[in-house]
mmCIF file of C-alpha atoms in Angstrom:
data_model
loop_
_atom_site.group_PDB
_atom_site.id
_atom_site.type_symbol
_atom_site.label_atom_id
_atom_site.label_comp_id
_atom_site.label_asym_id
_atom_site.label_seq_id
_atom_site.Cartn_x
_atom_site.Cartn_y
_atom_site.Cartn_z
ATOM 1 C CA UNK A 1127 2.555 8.945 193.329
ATOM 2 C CA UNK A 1128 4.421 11.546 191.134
ATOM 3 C CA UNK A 1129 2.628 14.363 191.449
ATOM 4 C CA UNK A 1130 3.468 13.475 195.451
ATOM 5 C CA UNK A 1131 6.915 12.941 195.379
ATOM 6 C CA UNK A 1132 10.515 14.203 194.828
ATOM 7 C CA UNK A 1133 11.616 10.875 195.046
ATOM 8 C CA UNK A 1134 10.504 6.656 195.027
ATOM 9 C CA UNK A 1135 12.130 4.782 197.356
ATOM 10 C CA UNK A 1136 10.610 1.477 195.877
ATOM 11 C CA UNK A 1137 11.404 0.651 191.910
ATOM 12 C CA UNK A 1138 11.947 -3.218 192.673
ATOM 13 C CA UNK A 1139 10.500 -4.360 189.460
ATOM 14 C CA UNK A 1140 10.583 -3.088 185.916
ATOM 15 C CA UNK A 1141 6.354 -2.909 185.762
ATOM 16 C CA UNK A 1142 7.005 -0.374 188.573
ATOM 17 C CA UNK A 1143 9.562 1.878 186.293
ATOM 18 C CA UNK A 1144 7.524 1.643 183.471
ATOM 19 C CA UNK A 1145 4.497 3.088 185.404
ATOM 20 C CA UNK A 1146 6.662 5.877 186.679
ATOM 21 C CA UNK A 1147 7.407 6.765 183.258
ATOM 22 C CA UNK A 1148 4.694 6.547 181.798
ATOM 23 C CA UNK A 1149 2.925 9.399 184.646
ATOM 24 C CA UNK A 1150 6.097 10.908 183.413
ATOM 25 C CA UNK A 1151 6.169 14.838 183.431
ATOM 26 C CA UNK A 1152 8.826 17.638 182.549
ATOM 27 C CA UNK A 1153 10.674 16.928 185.323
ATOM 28 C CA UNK A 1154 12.801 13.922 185.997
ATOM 29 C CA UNK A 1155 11.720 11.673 189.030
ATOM 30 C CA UNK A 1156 14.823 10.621 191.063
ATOM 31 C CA UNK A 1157 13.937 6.934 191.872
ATOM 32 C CA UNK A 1158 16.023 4.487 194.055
ATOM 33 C CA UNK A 1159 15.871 0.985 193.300
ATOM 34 C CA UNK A 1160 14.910 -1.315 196.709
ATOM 35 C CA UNK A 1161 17.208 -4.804 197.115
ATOM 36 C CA UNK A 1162 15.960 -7.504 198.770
ATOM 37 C CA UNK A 1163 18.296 -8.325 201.056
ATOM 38 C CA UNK A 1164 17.099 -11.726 202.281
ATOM 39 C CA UNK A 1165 15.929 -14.764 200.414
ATOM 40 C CA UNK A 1166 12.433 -14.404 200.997
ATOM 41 C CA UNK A 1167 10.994 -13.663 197.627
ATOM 42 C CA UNK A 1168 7.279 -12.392 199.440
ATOM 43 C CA UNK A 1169 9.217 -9.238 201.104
ATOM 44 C CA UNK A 1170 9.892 -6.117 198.437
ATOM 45 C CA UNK A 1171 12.846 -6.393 196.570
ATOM 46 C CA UNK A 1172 14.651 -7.133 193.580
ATOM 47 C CA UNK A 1173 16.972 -10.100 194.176
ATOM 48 C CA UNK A 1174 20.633 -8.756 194.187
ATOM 49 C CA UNK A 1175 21.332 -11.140 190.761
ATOM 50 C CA UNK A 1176 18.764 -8.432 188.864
ATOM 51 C CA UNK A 1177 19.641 -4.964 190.259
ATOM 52 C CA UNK A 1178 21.704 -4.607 187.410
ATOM 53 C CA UNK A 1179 19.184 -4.929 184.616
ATOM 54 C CA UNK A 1180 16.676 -3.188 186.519
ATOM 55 C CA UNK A 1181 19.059 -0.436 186.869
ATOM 56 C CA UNK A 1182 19.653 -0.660 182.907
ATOM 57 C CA UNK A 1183 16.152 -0.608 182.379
ATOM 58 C CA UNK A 1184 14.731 2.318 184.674
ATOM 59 C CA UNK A 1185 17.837 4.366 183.083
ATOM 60 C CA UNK A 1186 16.691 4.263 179.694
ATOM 61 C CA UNK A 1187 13.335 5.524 180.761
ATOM 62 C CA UNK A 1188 13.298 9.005 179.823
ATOM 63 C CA UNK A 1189 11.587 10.627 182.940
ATOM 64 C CA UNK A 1190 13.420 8.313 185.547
ATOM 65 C CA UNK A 1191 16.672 9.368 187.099
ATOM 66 C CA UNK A 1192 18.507 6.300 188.736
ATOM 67 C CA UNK A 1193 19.988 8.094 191.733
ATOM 68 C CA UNK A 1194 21.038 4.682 193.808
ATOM 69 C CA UNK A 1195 19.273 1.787 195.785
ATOM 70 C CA UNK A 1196 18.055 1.308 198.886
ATOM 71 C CA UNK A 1197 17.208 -1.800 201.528
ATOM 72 C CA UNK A 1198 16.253 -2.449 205.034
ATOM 73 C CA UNK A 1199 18.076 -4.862 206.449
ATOM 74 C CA UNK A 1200 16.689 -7.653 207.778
ATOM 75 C CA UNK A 1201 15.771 -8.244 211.622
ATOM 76 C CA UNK A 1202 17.482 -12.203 211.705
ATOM 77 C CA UNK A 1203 20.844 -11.083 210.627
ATOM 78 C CA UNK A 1204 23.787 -9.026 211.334
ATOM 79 C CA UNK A 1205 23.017 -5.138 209.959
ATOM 80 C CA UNK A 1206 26.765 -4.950 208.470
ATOM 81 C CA UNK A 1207 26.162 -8.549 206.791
ATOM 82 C CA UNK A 1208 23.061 -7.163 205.257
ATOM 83 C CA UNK A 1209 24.342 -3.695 204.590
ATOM 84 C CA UNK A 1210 27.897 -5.140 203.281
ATOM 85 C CA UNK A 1211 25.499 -6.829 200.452
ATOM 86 C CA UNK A 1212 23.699 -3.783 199.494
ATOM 87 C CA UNK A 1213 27.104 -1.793 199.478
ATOM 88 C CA UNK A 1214 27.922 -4.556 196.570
ATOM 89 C CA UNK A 1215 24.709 -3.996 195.084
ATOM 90 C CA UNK A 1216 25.364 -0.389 194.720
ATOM 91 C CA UNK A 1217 28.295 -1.098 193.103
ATOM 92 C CA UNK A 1218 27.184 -2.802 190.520
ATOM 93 C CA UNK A 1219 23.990 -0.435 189.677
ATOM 94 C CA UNK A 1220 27.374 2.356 189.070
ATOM 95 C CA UNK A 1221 29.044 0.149 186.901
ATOM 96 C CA UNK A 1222 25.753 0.734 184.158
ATOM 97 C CA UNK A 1223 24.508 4.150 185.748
ATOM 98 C CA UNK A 1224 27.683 6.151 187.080
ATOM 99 C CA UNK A 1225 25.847 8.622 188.440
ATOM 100 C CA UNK A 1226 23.835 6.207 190.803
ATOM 101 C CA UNK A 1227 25.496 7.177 193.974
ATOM 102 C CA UNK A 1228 22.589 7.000 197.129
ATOM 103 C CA UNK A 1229 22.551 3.975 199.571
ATOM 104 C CA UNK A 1230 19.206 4.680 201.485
ATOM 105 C CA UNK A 1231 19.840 2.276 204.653
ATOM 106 C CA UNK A 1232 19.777 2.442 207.660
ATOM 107 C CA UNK A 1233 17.121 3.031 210.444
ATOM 108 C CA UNK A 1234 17.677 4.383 214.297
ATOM 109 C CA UNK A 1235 18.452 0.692 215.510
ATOM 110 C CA UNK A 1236 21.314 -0.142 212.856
ATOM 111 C CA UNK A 1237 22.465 3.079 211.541
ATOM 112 C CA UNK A 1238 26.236 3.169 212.034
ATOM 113 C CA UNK A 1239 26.375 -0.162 210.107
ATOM 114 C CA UNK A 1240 24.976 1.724 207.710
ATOM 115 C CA UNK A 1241 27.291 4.414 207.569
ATOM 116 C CA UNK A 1242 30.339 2.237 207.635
ATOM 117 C CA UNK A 1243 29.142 0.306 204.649
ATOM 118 C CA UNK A 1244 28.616 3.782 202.618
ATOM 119 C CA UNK A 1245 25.251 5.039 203.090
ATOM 120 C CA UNK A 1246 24.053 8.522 202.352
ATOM 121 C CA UNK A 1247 20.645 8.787 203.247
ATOM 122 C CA UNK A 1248 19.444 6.908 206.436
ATOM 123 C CA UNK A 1249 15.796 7.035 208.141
ATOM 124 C CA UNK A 1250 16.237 7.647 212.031
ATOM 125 C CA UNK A 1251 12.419 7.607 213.129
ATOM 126 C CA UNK A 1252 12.228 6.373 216.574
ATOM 127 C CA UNK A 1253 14.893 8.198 217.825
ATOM 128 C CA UNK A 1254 13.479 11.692 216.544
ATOM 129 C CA UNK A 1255 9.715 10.174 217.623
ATOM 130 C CA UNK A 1256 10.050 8.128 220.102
ATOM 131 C CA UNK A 1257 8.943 4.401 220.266
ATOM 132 C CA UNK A 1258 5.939 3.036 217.806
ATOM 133 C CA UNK A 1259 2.912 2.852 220.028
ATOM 134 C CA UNK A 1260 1.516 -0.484 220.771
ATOM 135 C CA UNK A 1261 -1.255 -1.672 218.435
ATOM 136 C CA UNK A 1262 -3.796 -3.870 220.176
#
């Protein structure tokens, strides 16, 4: 995965960080931590209660580079209810990493939410696409 990417959406877990690290090269790898934004503990995600630690933890790995988090919201709730969570999640992952400033969120259907609640990186596929085709 390193030698693919500029940057890991996914670090919900410490195992994950650690792994990161230890592929680690000369140059940092800007990772963004993914929140769980529902209570469904089978979906990707570190509970909101941990993004703190986590955040500790993948700073003080020395080829990792916290830059923020990141979350889809889930499709049984309000985007803004979901997003207004992460928003508090971020804020708390820059109250032990300062520089931790991303919010990935946000997908064609529920981007402006997104927005409002302070994202900076969003991932409009179907509109740039078009629709997913059918599988079947």
């Amino acid at each position: 995965v390193r030698a693919a990417a500029d940057v890991v959406h996914s670090v919900d877990r410490p195992r994950i960080a650690d792994a990161l690290d230890a592929a680690g090269s000369l140059d940092p790898l800007d990772v963004l931590l993914q929140v769980n934004l529902t209570d469904d503990a089978g979906r990707g995600g570190v509970v909101p209660d941990d993004v703190e630690a986590l955040a500790v933890h993948a700073a003080g790995l020395s080829s990792l580079r916290v830059r923020g988090v990141m979350a889809v919201a889930p499709l049984d709730e309000e985007p803004a209810r979901a997003f207004e969570r992460l928003r508090r999640s971020a804020d708390a992952v820059r109250t032990v990493v300062p520089e931790a400033t991303w919010i990935s969120a946000g997908m064609t259907g529920d981007f402006p939410e997104a927005v409002a609640m302070g994202a900076t990186h969003l991932r409009i596929g179907s509109a740039i696409t078009g629709p997913r085709p059918v599988r079947g």
